[in-house]
Amino acid sequence: MPVIDSTPVTSPPVDVCVAAGTEHPRPDGQDRYTISEVAAYTGLSAPTLRWYEEIGLLPDVERSHNGQRRFGNRDLDWLAFVRRLRLTGMPVADMVHFAQLVKRGEETFDERRQILERTRREVLARMAELQDTVAVLDAKIDFYAGAHQASERA
Amino acid sequence: MPVIDSTPVTSPPVDVCVAAGTEHPRPDGQDRYTISEVAAYTGLSAPTLRWYEEIGLLPDVERSHNGQRRFGNRDLDWLAFVRRLRLTGMPVADMVHFAQLVKRGEETFDERRQILERTRREVLARMAELQDTVAVLDAKIDFYAGAHQASERA
DNA sequence: CGCTTGCTTCAAGTGCACTTGAAGGTCCTA
DNA sequence: TAGGACCTTCAAGTGCACTTGAAGCAAGCG
């Protein structure tokens, strides 16, 4: 059976910007990964990947002739993005909403942009808080280190 | 009944560096807050404060003559620090461990320092990831904004 | 042929961080 | 003295993000 490319390349502009950046284990065209391969590559567990698909966070996963999932590079890119969103603290439900917008196509570009802009603001706010926290930690670390040295000198 | 200062000021060096920084609703000496006052001030719910005390994350809260909690500025400072640690993603169990170290006094300075240094490293790593995420978000936002303008121009 | 490996679905369970409910005590005001 | 506001404890419930278990299918190997 020939290898089938899940992305017809010149299809509707689903989300071109997802396909940016990182390298893939296999080049486009040979990118048909089993669930355990994707689990190993992404660090997510196989049940989690199934669950992501079930709730609509990872839609349209291909299947092999006998019903097994075959993930593509597009899925890996999407999962990498999902991982980033998860790190920002975005709830899974919101990511599902975003995934649905992506599925609906170009008409949702505006809402998607708004969501990402809001997320961006939240991330920056979070980074500022973390920066402050680093300052607090530094102060405490200095205190403990100083006290330790003092008691050593005593 | 006279106001009782819960911190005898010249007592053992429990954690001097906790008392740093921010201002308090009431000055030391008049700092006896009810649970709802602390809830309003910290944003934590009253049940959460009780639960924090129960699990040992907020030890040694004073009680009034009839058994009601009376929090002090020391407690507010500690809660502010807990809030920071929570923002770093530290599990509550780890914070409880840290609280126990604080209770044990000076002999745990070294372990406390090590914990905070590790936390510091994790926070910096997290910030770097978030910085990368901002870059990814910017790229996508630009893409959506550009596509939007393009379709408007069409 | 039977065994192992790896996948499948569906349902139930887990861990964390709280939240909510029930029943009751204490103080202040009308 | 009755009501309301605020507190108490203890136990049970909730929401989220998975994780685990049970039962079964399909391909490859000895």
XYZ file of C-alpha atoms (C1' of nucleotides) in Angstrom:
368
model
C 0.000 0.000 0.000
C 1.415 3.411 -0.913
C 2.178 5.989 1.684
C -0.595 8.526 1.817
C 0.167 12.134 2.533
C -2.457 13.430 4.910
C -1.775 17.042 3.936
C -2.588 17.624 0.251
C -0.138 20.534 0.450
C -2.163 22.833 -1.793
C -5.366 22.435 0.217
C -7.276 25.237 2.035
C -5.087 27.415 4.271
C -6.141 25.540 7.382
C -3.428 26.892 9.595
C -0.289 27.385 7.621
C 1.501 28.950 10.520
C 1.248 25.742 12.504
C 3.674 24.089 10.120
C 6.473 26.413 11.167
C 9.781 25.778 12.773
C 10.867 22.509 14.271
C 12.216 19.422 12.604
C 10.356 16.145 12.391
C 11.551 12.576 12.990
C 10.558 11.718 9.439
C 10.178 13.962 6.397
C 6.785 14.872 5.001
C 5.517 12.037 2.887
C 6.853 9.343 5.212
C 5.277 10.855 8.286
C 2.985 8.129 9.557
C 3.721 7.576 13.239
C 2.144 5.059 15.584
C 0.721 6.248 18.872
C 3.697 4.966 20.835
C 6.103 6.779 18.529
C 4.229 10.018 19.088
C 4.131 9.318 22.815
C 7.901 8.850 22.862
C 8.454 11.946 20.758
C 6.101 14.309 22.589
C 6.375 12.977 26.116
C 2.600 12.601 26.289
C 1.264 9.168 27.180
C -0.636 7.093 24.645
C -3.872 7.296 26.689
C -3.463 11.049 26.826
C -3.133 11.210 23.055
C -6.300 9.124 22.671
C -8.046 11.341 25.168
C -6.925 14.487 23.342
C -8.425 13.076 20.185
C -11.610 12.086 21.977
C -12.242 15.540 23.397
C -11.469 17.227 20.097
C -8.088 18.638 20.971
C -6.373 16.540 18.314
C -8.881 16.120 15.494
C -8.736 14.217 12.234
C -6.065 11.695 13.096
C -5.665 9.239 10.238
C -6.225 5.534 10.674
C -4.421 2.604 9.097
C -6.331 -0.137 7.260
C -6.882 -1.987 10.538
C -8.044 0.978 12.576
C -4.819 2.023 14.247
C -3.959 5.685 14.521
C -1.355 7.083 12.171
C -0.143 10.498 13.217
C 1.512 12.893 10.784
C 3.946 15.783 11.045
C 0.975 18.113 11.148
C -0.175 16.366 14.308
C 3.275 16.665 15.833
C 3.308 20.393 15.106
C -0.123 20.808 16.588
C 0.877 18.852 19.694
C 3.960 21.011 20.094
C 1.716 24.053 20.029
C -0.693 22.447 22.478
C 2.226 21.780 24.786
C 3.153 25.464 24.647
C -0.399 26.534 25.375
C -0.515 24.109 28.269
C 2.643 25.678 29.678
C 0.921 29.044 29.621
C -1.715 27.591 31.906
C -4.499 27.641 29.321
C -7.226 25.136 30.291
C -7.718 22.167 28.004
C -11.286 23.288 27.343
C -10.010 26.560 25.894
C -7.537 24.701 23.718
C -10.373 22.547 22.443
C -12.257 25.707 21.581
C -9.229 26.963 19.676
C -8.936 23.641 17.872
C -12.547 23.960 16.793
C -11.841 27.422 15.434
C -8.925 26.027 13.458
C -11.205 23.376 12.002
C -13.733 25.987 10.931
C -11.104 27.615 8.768
C -10.284 31.099 7.647
C -13.486 32.699 8.912
C -12.186 32.347 12.482
C -8.830 34.052 11.950
C -10.000 37.104 13.814
C -11.199 35.269 16.880
C -8.062 33.151 16.897
C -5.917 36.252 16.746
C -7.819 37.776 19.656
C -7.397 34.647 21.733
C -3.677 34.502 21.074
C -3.308 38.199 21.833
C -5.015 37.719 25.151
C -2.868 34.685 25.834
C 0.193 36.717 24.944
C -0.756 39.385 27.476
C -1.310 36.750 30.133
C 2.046 35.150 29.403
C 3.823 38.480 29.706
C 2.048 39.177 32.988
C 3.045 35.761 34.232
C 6.635 36.324 33.223
C 6.670 39.589 35.118
C 5.363 37.819 38.213
C 7.975 35.138 37.822
C 10.647 37.795 37.480
C 9.508 39.312 40.763
C 9.530 35.853 42.276
C 13.116 35.339 41.184
C 13.981 38.544 43.022
C 12.244 37.280 46.156
C 14.004 33.928 45.878
C 17.357 35.660 45.405
C 16.809 37.681 48.550
C 15.950 34.595 50.552
C 18.787 32.570 49.089
C 21.200 35.349 49.983
C 19.791 35.455 53.467
C 20.176 31.733 54.001
C 23.623 31.673 52.435
C 24.728 34.630 54.565
C 23.369 33.119 57.753
C 25.046 29.843 56.926
C 28.393 31.514 56.379
C 27.975 33.523 59.552
C 27.363 30.388 61.568
C 30.342 28.741 59.894
C 32.531 31.674 60.785
C 31.340 31.546 64.391
C -8.196 42.925 76.546
C -4.855 44.212 75.341
C -3.623 43.559 71.874
C -1.064 40.798 71.940
C 1.875 40.864 69.592
C 2.340 37.362 68.260
C 5.950 38.026 67.302
C 8.043 38.805 70.385
C 10.378 40.643 67.987
C 13.590 39.526 69.663
C 12.741 35.833 69.547
C 14.673 33.121 67.649
C 15.523 34.005 64.014
C 12.626 31.969 62.676
C 12.707 33.409 59.223
C 13.648 37.032 59.320
C 13.687 37.328 55.571
C 10.009 36.516 55.385
C 9.221 39.846 57.011
C 10.553 41.751 54.017
C 8.940 44.102 51.591
C 5.270 44.709 51.314
C 3.000 46.855 53.407
C 0.336 45.542 55.714
C -3.281 46.650 56.226
C -2.492 47.301 59.870
C 0.819 48.048 61.554
C 2.612 45.506 63.701
C 1.034 45.445 67.136
C -2.491 45.907 65.823
C -2.201 43.069 63.357
C -4.946 40.673 64.390
C -7.043 39.850 61.338
C -10.109 37.631 61.132
C -10.204 34.881 58.562
C -12.500 36.863 56.297
C -10.190 39.854 56.415
C -7.282 37.671 55.380
C -9.422 36.094 52.694
C -10.296 39.516 51.304
C -6.693 40.659 51.478
C -5.050 37.583 49.967
C -7.741 36.459 47.558
C -7.720 32.994 49.125
C -11.035 31.676 50.391
C -11.669 31.176 54.101
C -11.952 27.373 53.678
C -8.651 27.408 51.830
C -6.991 29.255 54.690
C -8.376 26.722 57.153
C -7.182 23.926 54.933
C -3.722 25.466 54.640
C -3.539 25.536 58.405
C -4.815 21.967 58.672
C -2.172 20.542 56.331
C 0.612 22.490 57.986
C 1.148 25.082 55.300
C 0.139 27.896 57.626
C 1.197 26.839 61.114
C 0.789 28.487 64.484
C -2.150 30.736 63.753
C -3.255 32.481 66.924
C -6.736 32.088 68.341
C -8.929 34.593 70.109
C -10.468 33.851 73.509
C -13.425 32.110 71.850
C -11.435 29.994 69.451
C -11.536 32.128 66.336
C -8.420 32.528 64.239
C -6.488 35.744 64.491
C -3.925 36.140 61.741
C -0.964 38.463 62.028
C 1.266 40.332 59.611
C 3.673 37.420 59.785
C 0.927 35.198 58.426
C 0.195 37.657 55.630
C 3.860 37.693 54.658
C 4.009 33.941 54.677
C 0.852 33.708 52.571
C 2.300 36.163 50.073
C 5.339 33.920 49.773
C 3.145 30.839 49.450
C 1.271 32.574 46.669
C 4.553 33.183 44.870
C 5.636 29.582 45.275
C 2.261 28.456 44.000
C 2.751 30.616 40.898
C 6.010 28.816 40.246
C 4.051 25.589 40.072
C 5.465 24.145 43.276
C 3.116 21.475 44.666
C 1.419 22.208 47.963
C 3.110 19.171 49.497
C 6.522 20.685 48.773
C 5.441 23.962 50.295
C 4.330 22.100 53.397
C 7.765 20.512 53.555
C 9.337 23.938 53.334
C 7.035 25.228 56.059
C 8.175 22.383 58.289
C 11.780 23.320 57.646
C 11.000 26.890 58.636
C 9.449 25.652 61.865
C 12.542 23.611 62.687
C 14.615 26.779 62.647
C 18.139 27.705 61.772
C 19.417 24.149 61.389
C 17.489 23.864 58.124
C 18.885 26.990 56.468
C 21.007 24.904 54.153
C 18.212 22.697 52.930
C 15.944 25.685 52.523
C 18.572 27.436 50.460
C 18.977 24.389 48.248
C 15.237 24.151 47.696
C 14.966 27.797 46.770
C 17.963 27.533 44.443
C 16.345 24.636 42.652
C 13.088 26.538 42.494
C 14.962 29.509 41.108
C 16.442 27.392 38.332
C 13.024 25.994 37.499
C 11.514 29.451 37.387
C 14.218 30.675 35.032
C 13.707 27.667 32.786
C 9.993 28.295 32.805
C 10.513 31.928 31.923
C 12.697 30.930 28.995
C 9.971 28.596 27.750
C 7.412 31.330 28.125
C 9.668 33.688 26.202
C 9.810 31.168 23.365
C 6.060 30.831 23.579
C 5.647 34.573 23.203
C 7.684 34.338 20.020
C 5.453 31.560 18.719
C 2.345 33.533 19.628
C 3.730 36.629 17.906
C 4.335 34.668 14.726
C 0.813 33.295 14.748
C -0.747 36.627 15.617
C 1.140 38.227 12.752
C -0.032 35.489 10.455
C -3.671 35.904 11.434
C -3.453 39.676 11.313
C -1.786 39.573 7.901
C -4.304 37.127 6.510
C -7.106 39.242 7.856
C -5.763 42.359 6.197
C -5.174 40.465 2.983
C -8.773 39.283 2.917
C -9.945 42.804 3.710
C -7.903 44.154 0.829
C -9.354 41.543 -1.505
C -0.743 -23.076 16.055
C 0.000 -20.508 19.803
C 2.444 -16.681 21.917
C 3.879 -11.992 22.222
C 3.564 -7.252 21.049
C 1.066 -3.407 20.143
C -2.881 -1.535 19.152
C -8.294 -0.781 20.011
C -12.596 0.866 22.957
C -15.040 1.877 27.057
C -15.446 2.572 31.850
C -13.760 3.391 36.130
C -10.141 5.243 39.107
C -6.552 8.712 40.740
C -4.249 12.913 42.534
C -4.363 17.477 43.383
C -6.266 21.632 45.190
C -9.600 23.101 46.801
C -15.121 23.746 47.669
C -19.473 22.803 49.688
C -22.612 21.128 53.120
C -24.237 20.194 57.758
C -24.496 21.264 62.388
C -23.354 24.179 65.859
C -21.041 28.104 68.944
C -20.576 33.226 70.023
C -21.380 37.960 69.825
C -24.047 42.163 68.709
C -28.151 44.659 67.754
C -33.381 45.475 67.782
C -34.848 37.332 73.707
C -34.866 36.619 68.934
C -32.428 37.330 64.718
C -28.470 37.817 61.998
C -23.541 37.890 61.078
C -19.520 35.566 61.636
C -16.987 32.053 63.237
C -16.036 26.767 64.327
C -15.228 21.535 62.963
C -15.749 17.493 60.206
C -17.041 15.101 56.202
C -18.238 14.813 51.693
C -18.192 16.718 47.018
C -16.132 19.023 42.788
C -13.305 20.040 38.613
C -9.504 19.223 36.069
C -6.273 16.434 33.650
C -5.215 12.612 33.072
C -4.352 7.203 34.388
C -5.536 2.496 34.921
C -8.083 -1.637 34.109
C -10.704 -4.944 31.401
C -11.576 -7.172 27.336
C -10.515 -7.852 22.718
C -8.445 -7.453 17.738
C -4.413 -7.897 14.255
C 0.263 -8.851 12.771
C 4.644 -11.250 13.203
C 7.602 -15.009 15.039
C 9.143 -19.934 16.597
